[in-house]
Tab-separated table of C-alpha atoms and ligand atoms in Angstrom:
chain	number	residue	atom	x	y	z
A	1	MET	CA	-22.380	11.694	-6.763
A	2	LEU	CA	-21.828	9.992	-3.377
A	3	VAL	CA	-19.747	6.760	-3.191
A	4	LEU	CA	-19.491	4.556	-0.141
A	5	GLY	CA	-16.134	2.902	-0.238
A	6	ILE	CA	-15.406	-0.356	1.706
A	7	GLU	CA	-12.107	-1.725	2.329
A	8	SER	CA	-11.135	-4.998	4.305
A	9	THR	CA	-8.332	-6.639	2.421
A	10	CYS	CA	-5.955	-7.085	5.309
A	11	ASP	CA	-6.166	-5.923	8.792
A	12	GLU	CA	-7.931	-2.537	8.344
A	13	THR	CA	-11.668	-2.540	8.233
A	14	ALA	CA	-12.625	0.954	6.594
A	15	ALA	CA	-15.309	2.778	5.068
A	16	SER	CA	-15.614	6.097	3.514
A	17	VAL	CA	-18.051	8.630	1.701
A	18	VAL	CA	-16.454	10.267	-1.172
A	19	LYS	CA	-18.222	13.009	-3.339
A	20	ASP	CA	-17.361	13.266	-7.064
A	21	GLY	CA	-14.279	10.936	-6.714
A	22	LYS	CA	-11.986	13.576	-4.677
A	23	GLN	CA	-14.134	15.214	-1.953
A	24	ILE	CA	-13.625	13.223	1.358
A	25	LEU	CA	-16.648	13.521	3.541
A	26	SER	CA	-15.743	10.707	5.972
A	27	ASN	CA	-12.843	8.199	6.077
A	28	ILE	CA	-13.211	5.679	8.967
A	29	ILE	CA	-10.524	3.276	9.831
A	30	PHE	CA	-10.663	0.637	12.468
A	31	SER	CA	-6.935	-0.609	12.658
A	32	GLN	CA	-6.632	-4.325	13.775
A	33	VAL	CA	-2.851	-3.633	14.784
A	34	LYS	CA	-3.507	-4.264	18.508
A	35	LEU	CA	-4.882	-7.651	17.810
A	36	HIS	CA	-2.200	-8.888	15.627
A	37	GLU	CA	0.638	-7.365	17.587
A	38	LYS	CA	1.444	-10.383	19.644
A	39	PHE	CA	1.748	-12.593	16.643
A	40	GLY	CA	4.311	-10.298	14.927
A	41	GLY	CA	2.154	-10.125	11.968
A	42	VAL	CA	-1.397	-10.538	10.435
A	43	PHE	CA	-3.231	-13.690	11.716
A	44	PRO	CA	-5.641	-14.211	8.890
A	45	GLU	CA	-8.397	-16.057	10.911
A	46	VAL	CA	-8.317	-13.194	13.470
A	47	ALA	CA	-8.292	-10.658	10.826
A	48	SER	CA	-11.531	-11.908	9.300
A	49	ARG	CA	-13.499	-12.296	12.451
A	50	SER	CA	-12.471	-8.783	13.521
A	51	HIS	CA	-13.641	-7.463	10.084
A	52	ALA	CA	-16.876	-9.342	10.545
A	53	GLU	CA	-17.314	-7.784	13.974
A	54	LYS	CA	-16.475	-4.100	12.990
A	55	ILE	CA	-17.515	-3.843	9.418
A	56	LEU	CA	-21.130	-2.622	9.802
A	57	PRO	CA	-20.475	-0.164	12.711
A	58	VAL	CA	-17.682	1.294	10.626
A	59	ILE	CA	-20.155	1.706	7.758
A	60	ASP	CA	-22.555	3.327	10.006
A	61	GLU	CA	-19.871	5.763	11.240
A	62	ALA	CA	-19.017	6.685	7.794
A	63	LEU	CA	-22.529	7.419	6.806
A	64	SER	CA	-23.208	9.671	9.873
A	65	LYS	CA	-19.988	11.429	9.709
A	66	ALA	CA	-20.784	12.366	6.137
A	67	ASN	CA	-24.195	13.463	7.424
A	68	ILE	CA	-25.951	11.483	4.949
A	69	THR	CA	-28.136	8.152	4.990
A	70	SER	CA	-28.329	5.036	2.717
A	71	GLU	CA	-30.640	6.693	0.400
A	72	ASP	CA	-28.101	9.293	-0.636
A	73	ILE	CA	-25.654	6.792	-1.758
A	74	ASP	CA	-25.122	6.510	-5.464
A	75	LEU	CA	-22.691	3.690	-5.578
A	76	ILE	CA	-21.153	0.985	-3.624
A	77	ALA	CA	-17.340	0.293	-4.249
A	78	VAL	CA	-15.444	-2.450	-2.410
A	79	ALA	CA	-11.975	-3.685	-2.584
A	80	TYR	CA	-12.392	-7.124	-4.226
A	81	GLY	CA	-8.597	-8.031	-3.948
A	82	PRO	CA	-5.632	-8.477	-3.844
A	83	GLY	CA	-5.682	-9.516	-0.098
A	84	LEU	CA	-6.615	-12.226	2.504
A	85	ILE	CA	-9.476	-14.384	1.260
A	86	GLY	CA	-11.309	-14.325	4.538
A	87	SER	CA	-11.052	-10.806	5.019
A	88	LEU	CA	-11.931	-9.812	1.302
A	89	LEU	CA	-15.175	-11.908	1.587
A	90	VAL	CA	-16.448	-9.889	4.582
A	91	GLY	CA	-16.093	-6.499	2.927
A	92	SER	CA	-17.335	-7.980	-0.493
A	93	ASN	CA	-20.111	-9.963	0.975
A	94	THR	CA	-21.123	-6.678	2.921
A	95	ALA	CA	-21.127	-4.431	-0.066
A	96	LYS	CA	-23.286	-6.829	-2.152
A	97	THR	CA	-25.683	-7.398	0.450
A	98	LEU	CA	-26.036	-3.536	0.834
A	99	SER	CA	-26.160	-3.179	-2.866
A	100	LEU	CA	-29.065	-5.521	-2.934
A	101	ALA	CA	-30.935	-4.160	0.230
A	102	TRP	CA	-30.478	-0.501	-0.556
A	103	ASN	CA	-30.906	-0.999	-4.509
A	104	LYS	CA	-27.696	0.760	-5.339
A	105	PRO	CA	-25.118	-0.064	-7.995
A	106	PHE	CA	-22.063	-2.221	-7.167
A	107	ILE	CA	-18.503	-2.219	-8.488
A	108	GLY	CA	-15.211	-4.131	-7.165
A	109	ILE	CA	-12.014	-2.172	-7.051
A	110	ASN	CA	-8.537	-3.499	-7.190
A	111	HIS	CA	-6.740	-2.369	-3.904
A	112	ILE	CA	-3.357	-1.641	-5.506
A	113	GLU	CA	-4.896	0.388	-8.162
A	114	ALA	CA	-6.737	2.217	-5.558
A	115	HIS	CA	-3.350	2.843	-3.661
A	116	LEU	CA	-2.306	4.791	-6.824
A	117	TYR	CA	-5.398	6.650	-7.122
A	118	ALA	CA	-4.819	8.062	-3.776
A	119	ALA	CA	-2.074	10.153	-5.155
A	120	MET	CA	-4.362	11.385	-7.712
A	121	MET	CA	-7.178	12.352	-5.358
A	122	GLY	CA	-5.737	15.663	-4.381
A	123	GLU	CA	-4.744	16.894	-7.740
A	124	ASP	CA	-6.987	18.572	-10.312
A	125	ALA	CA	-4.563	17.731	-13.275
A	126	VAL	CA	-3.509	14.220	-13.607
A	127	GLN	CA	-0.765	13.730	-16.007
A	128	PHE	CA	-0.200	10.560	-18.396
A	129	PRO	CA	1.946	8.863	-19.219
A	130	ALA	CA	3.224	8.364	-15.908
A	131	LEU	CA	4.817	5.931	-13.645
A	132	GLY	CA	3.368	4.154	-10.726
A	133	VAL	CA	5.410	3.135	-7.700
A	134	VAL	CA	3.522	0.903	-5.222
A	135	LEU	CA	5.466	0.319	-1.953
A	136	SER	CA	3.376	-1.735	0.610
A	137	GLY	CA	3.256	-4.530	2.987
A	138	GLY	CA	2.182	-6.929	0.243
A	139	HIS	CA	3.553	-5.138	-2.859
A	140	THR	CA	6.441	-3.675	-4.581
A	141	GLN	CA	5.768	-2.628	-8.062
A	142	ILE	CA	6.870	-0.209	-10.720
A	143	LEU	CA	4.298	0.361	-13.429
A	144	ARG	CA	3.710	2.583	-16.475
A	145	ILE	CA	0.228	4.284	-16.296
A	146	LYS	CA	-0.946	5.197	-19.673
A	147	ASN	CA	-4.312	6.333	-18.114
A	148	ILE	CA	-6.555	5.187	-15.080
A	149	GLY	CA	-7.032	1.686	-15.634
A	150	ASP	CA	-4.445	1.038	-18.347
A	151	TYR	CA	-1.113	-0.255	-16.852
A	152	GLN	CA	1.816	-2.025	-17.779
A	153	VAL	CA	3.861	-3.767	-14.805
A	154	LEU	CA	7.300	-3.024	-15.537
A	155	GLY	CA	8.811	-4.707	-12.257
A	156	THR	CA	7.812	-6.369	-9.000
A	157	THR	CA	9.443	-8.213	-6.342
A	158	ILE	CA	10.578	-11.737	-6.689
A	159	ASP	CA	10.456	-12.472	-3.123
A	160	ASP	CA	9.672	-10.143	-0.140
A	161	ALA	CA	7.775	-6.861	-0.546
A	162	ILE	CA	9.469	-3.850	0.691
A	163	GLY	CA	6.918	-3.295	3.654
A	164	GLU	CA	7.112	-6.942	4.443
A	165	SER	CA	10.969	-6.471	4.661
A	166	PHE	CA	10.808	-3.495	7.131
A	167	ASP	CA	8.570	-5.640	9.329
A	168	LYS	CA	10.978	-8.464	9.340
A	169	VAL	CA	13.922	-6.328	9.947
A	170	ALA	CA	11.916	-4.590	12.646
A	171	SER	CA	11.213	-8.114	14.285
A	172	MET	CA	14.947	-8.805	14.192
A	173	LEU	CA	15.761	-5.753	16.057
A	174	GLY	CA	13.255	-6.563	18.759
A	175	LEU	CA	10.762	-3.859	17.550
A	176	PRO	CA	6.951	-4.224	17.613
A	177	TYR	CA	4.602	-4.828	14.507
A	178	PRO	CA	4.025	-3.125	12.074
A	179	GLY	CA	7.684	-2.476	11.956
A	180	GLY	CA	8.101	0.021	8.952
A	181	PRO	CA	7.355	3.033	11.333
A	182	GLN	CA	9.424	1.644	14.162
A	183	VAL	CA	12.470	1.238	11.780
A	184	GLU	CA	11.905	4.815	10.249
A	185	LYS	CA	12.051	6.142	13.917
A	186	LEU	CA	14.948	4.169	14.920
A	187	ALA	CA	16.816	5.073	11.734
A	188	LYS	CA	16.579	9.068	12.620
A	189	ILE	CA	19.162	8.468	15.438
A	190	GLY	CA	21.469	6.119	13.267
A	191	ASP	CA	24.123	6.476	10.763
A	192	SER	CA	23.141	5.113	7.301
A	193	ASN	CA	26.918	4.658	6.457
A	194	LYS	CA	27.873	2.550	9.042
A	195	PHE	CA	26.652	-0.914	7.497
A	196	LEU	CA	27.340	-1.863	3.869
A	197	PHE	CA	24.176	-3.643	2.784
A	198	LYS	CA	23.247	-4.211	-0.760
A	199	ALA	CA	19.743	-4.708	-2.291
A	200	GLY	CA	19.277	-7.545	-4.916
A	201	LYS	CA	19.454	-7.153	-8.674
A	202	VAL	CA	17.515	-9.464	-10.841
A	203	LYS	CA	19.164	-10.828	-13.812
A	204	ASP	CA	17.829	-9.572	-17.155
A	205	SER	CA	14.905	-7.657	-15.297
A	206	PRO	CA	16.323	-4.278	-14.409
A	207	PHE	CA	13.072	-3.053	-12.811
A	208	ASP	CA	12.365	-6.172	-10.396
A	209	PHE	CA	13.058	-6.300	-6.785
A	210	SER	CA	14.946	-8.857	-4.443
A	211	PHE	CA	14.931	-7.796	-0.792
A	212	SER	CA	15.415	-11.534	0.836
A	213	GLY	CA	19.097	-11.440	0.398
A	214	LEU	CA	19.234	-7.930	2.040
A	215	LYS	CA	17.218	-9.205	5.028
A	216	THR	CA	19.317	-12.170	5.413
A	217	LYS	CA	22.337	-9.867	5.521
A	218	VAL	CA	20.613	-7.856	8.173
A	219	LEU	CA	19.895	-11.103	10.260
A	220	TYR	CA	23.570	-12.075	10.073
A	221	THR	CA	24.705	-8.485	11.166
A	222	VAL	CA	22.439	-8.242	14.124
A	223	LYS	CA	22.557	-12.127	15.404
A	224	GLY	CA	25.547	-13.440	13.759
A	225	GLN	CA	26.129	-15.984	10.981
A	226	LYS	CA	24.457	-19.272	11.437
A	227	SER	CA	21.945	-17.481	13.538
A	228	HIS	CA	18.030	-17.706	12.987
A	229	LYS	CA	15.256	-15.404	13.701
A	230	SER	CA	15.043	-16.363	17.464
A	231	SER	CA	18.840	-15.843	18.172
A	232	PRO	CA	19.748	-13.201	20.845
A	233	LEU	CA	21.095	-9.953	19.265
A	234	ILE	CA	25.057	-9.321	19.220
A	235	ILE	CA	24.785	-5.706	18.524
A	236	SER	CA	24.486	-2.778	20.938
A	237	GLU	CA	21.547	-0.244	21.063
A	238	GLU	CA	23.437	2.152	19.093
A	239	GLU	CA	24.359	-0.316	16.256
A	240	LYS	CA	20.733	-1.296	16.322
A	241	ALA	CA	19.987	2.546	14.972
A	242	HIS	CA	22.854	2.205	12.495
A	243	VAL	CA	21.503	-1.006	11.244
A	244	ALA	CA	18.060	0.565	10.762
A	245	ALA	CA	19.189	3.553	9.058
A	246	SER	CA	21.591	1.665	6.771
A	247	PHE	CA	18.770	-1.067	5.768
A	248	GLN	CA	16.475	1.802	5.040
A	249	LYS	CA	18.770	3.641	2.984
A	250	VAL	CA	19.625	0.826	0.926
A	251	ALA	CA	16.048	-0.391	0.446
A	252	PHE	CA	14.764	3.080	-0.630
A	253	SER	CA	18.059	4.006	-2.894
A	254	ASP	CA	17.248	0.457	-4.904
A	255	VAL	CA	13.681	1.899	-5.319
A	256	ILE	CA	14.698	5.349	-6.537
A	257	GLU	CA	17.235	4.001	-8.795
A	258	LYS	CA	14.983	1.524	-10.622
A	259	THR	CA	12.203	4.284	-10.801
A	260	PHE	CA	14.321	6.684	-12.529
A	261	LEU	CA	15.948	4.097	-14.704
A	262	ALA	CA	12.394	3.203	-15.994
A	263	THR	CA	11.849	7.115	-16.509
A	264	LYS	CA	14.724	6.927	-19.088
A	265	LYS	CA	13.134	4.131	-20.899
A	266	TYR	CA	9.462	5.198	-20.858
A	267	LYS	CA	8.067	8.582	-21.662
A	268	THR	CA	7.124	9.851	-18.200
A	269	LYS	CA	5.307	13.239	-17.193
A	270	ALA	CA	4.688	12.461	-13.667
A	271	ILE	CA	5.384	9.748	-10.841
A	272	TYR	CA	2.457	8.500	-8.617
A	273	PHE	CA	3.376	6.742	-5.499
A	274	GLY	CA	0.921	4.392	-3.312
A	275	GLY	CA	0.969	1.889	-0.367
A	276	GLY	CA	1.800	2.266	3.311
A	277	VAL	CA	5.665	2.496	2.964
A	278	CYS	CA	5.022	5.854	1.317
A	279	ASN	CA	4.015	7.273	4.765
A	280	ASN	CA	7.886	7.118	5.428
A	281	GLN	CA	9.316	10.654	5.568
A	282	LYS	CA	12.936	9.673	4.648
A	283	LEU	CA	11.529	7.912	1.532
A	284	ARG	CA	9.895	11.069	0.296
A	285	SER	CA	12.736	13.257	0.988
A	286	MET	CA	15.341	10.915	-0.703
A	287	PHE	CA	12.725	10.688	-3.732
A	288	ASP	CA	12.210	14.651	-3.665
A	289	ALA	CA	15.994	15.160	-3.457
A	290	GLU	CA	16.631	13.328	-6.815
A	291	ASN	CA	13.357	13.925	-8.589
A	292	ASN	CA	15.240	14.764	-11.699
A	293	GLY	CA	12.778	17.410	-12.768
A	294	TYR	CA	9.759	14.779	-12.741
A	295	LYS	CA	6.408	15.762	-10.846
A	296	LEU	CA	6.098	13.492	-8.022
A	297	PHE	CA	2.641	12.860	-6.566
A	298	TRP	CA	2.406	11.353	-3.024
A	299	PRO	CA	-0.914	10.327	-1.225
A	300	SER	CA	-1.535	12.625	1.574
A	301	PHE	CA	-0.560	10.855	4.668
A	302	GLY	CA	-3.903	9.750	5.724
A	303	LEU	CA	-4.219	7.901	2.380
A	304	SER	CA	-1.000	6.006	2.244
A	305	LEU	CA	-2.045	3.370	4.625
A	306	ASP	CA	-5.089	1.125	3.808
A	307	ASN	CA	-8.373	3.340	3.776
A	308	ALA	CA	-11.655	3.165	1.824
A	309	ALA	CA	-11.497	6.701	0.565
A	310	MET	CA	-9.255	5.504	-2.232
A	311	ILE	CA	-11.726	2.661	-3.036
A	312	ALA	CA	-14.728	5.038	-3.192
A	313	GLY	CA	-12.616	7.687	-5.106
A	314	LEU	CA	-11.586	5.083	-7.737
A	315	GLY	CA	-14.980	3.671	-7.765
A	316	TYR	CA	-16.483	6.988	-8.861
A	317	HIS	CA	-14.026	7.225	-11.711
A	318	LYS	CA	-14.604	3.759	-13.015
A	319	PHE	CA	-18.526	3.823	-12.811
A	320	PHE	CA	-19.231	7.416	-13.770
A	321	GLU	CA	-16.588	8.132	-16.004
A	322	ARG	CA	-15.778	4.876	-17.415
A	323	LYS	CA	-19.282	3.421	-17.233
A	324	HIS	CA	-18.079	0.182	-15.887
A	325	SER	CA	-19.967	-1.864	-13.056
A	326	ASP	CA	-19.700	-5.183	-11.763
A	327	PRO	CA	-22.260	-8.107	-11.339
A	328	LEU	CA	-23.103	-9.324	-7.732
A	329	HIS	CA	-21.405	-12.598	-8.273
A	330	LEU	CA	-18.047	-10.921	-8.746
A	331	GLU	CA	-15.504	-13.144	-7.145
A	332	CYS	CA	-12.736	-11.801	-4.698
A	333	LYS	CA	-9.299	-12.322	-5.547
A	334	THR	CA	-6.227	-13.005	-3.390
A	335	ARG	CA	-4.158	-11.901	-6.435
A	336	ILE	CA	-4.926	-9.587	-9.106
A	337	ARG	CA	-2.269	-8.374	-11.735
A	338	LEU	CA	-2.733	-4.630	-12.766
A	339	ALA	CA	-2.958	-4.516	-16.509
B	1	KG4	O1	-0.512	-0.262	2.231
B	1	KG4	P1	-0.538	-0.793	3.474
B	1	KG4	O2	-1.139	-0.262	4.683
B	1	KG4	O3	-0.952	-2.408	3.632
B	1	KG4	C1	-0.733	-3.361	2.475
B	1	KG4	O4	-1.550	-3.107	1.448
B	1	KG4	O5	0.217	-3.954	2.390
B	1	KG4	O6	1.003	-1.030	4.005
B	1	KG4	C2	1.379	-1.718	5.120
B	1	KG4	C3	2.908	-1.739	5.166
B	1	KG4	C4	3.389	-2.464	6.373
B	1	KG4	O7	4.663	-3.399	5.877
B	1	KG4	C5	4.221	-1.275	7.222
B	1	KG4	O8	5.289	-1.766	7.894
B	1	KG4	C6	4.621	-0.356	6.209
B	1	KG4	O9	3.706	-0.362	5.185
B	1	KG4	N1	4.856	0.992	6.589
B	1	KG4	C7	6.024	1.595	6.582
B	1	KG4	C8	5.954	2.925	7.192
B	1	KG4	N2	4.612	3.008	7.681
B	1	KG4	C9	3.908	1.743	7.095
B	1	KG4	N3	7.168	1.359	6.114
B	1	KG4	C10	8.094	2.153	6.314
B	1	KG4	N4	8.141	3.414	6.936
B	1	KG4	C11	6.902	3.736	7.426
B	1	KG4	N5	6.746	4.818	7.979
B	2	ZN	ZN1	-2.682	-1.749	0.917
């Protein structure tokens, strides 16, 4: 079965053709990073305009790279949330229109659930019950996965998402957007023990996250007390690398500690990871070093960041294996809780 996946939740316009939920025939991604760089973050109006411009060429390219035509498609799957509403509407309206025009079934896919599915795509044996760890620009979550489609959110962030914190710390250090990869690069030449930062604990919620205090501590360290975002740096180039390394280590140690705390409470056969921050090699090596005997499933590097292969893959699973489809009036949602 061939599924066309479409992704436009944030700042990537993507389309992909996936066979039987796992075999990726094409995976086309147009990244808008260059358009948003000068704003230091995603500018929603610019994002939706760019999606509107690129979505049809990206879909065309996905079909031609897969060496198929619209007639060969068995299902159209689109990410219907969470994300920016203007961006979501472009992907969703395109998917619905093509579904009507080509007379193909349609399904809406939760972007966050698809991030976790990305870690399941390369493996024949999915193992449940499991834990899911979503680390992206907009989300930080630990979930129980009883089965695909059956989740319980154990913890989430009460303020900034982890990827967002990386982007903000990068911006404080004068690094370009998106900041995660820049912080990772700079951290490689820094000493992670030079600065004593701390991630937040949330009272009575052992699996929740809070990164805003950590971010403020970094701000005061690099720009001084009573400073604000646009104040000049008061640290040397060398110290910048130590800040990046120390921040990164603390943020990741917090995620690792809370994840393994969850494995103590809930029966866990495996841990699945998803989201752009999972591209970080240091995160993977820190987790791998402390795996406590659990099997850790990471998405392939090409599937960590936003992509449509994960949307098509999960679409296959829901439609052909779970017999679920959606009506064409399915509404896009800026927020959806996985449950
Ligand atoms: O999953 P994603 O592409 O988009 C969302 O669904 O949010 O994640 C993007 C986020 C950005 O905040 C980016 O800075 C972060 O992932 N990111 C990283 C790395 N690569 C991307 N954070 C840390 N280290 C990286 N290597
Ligand atoms: Zn994402």
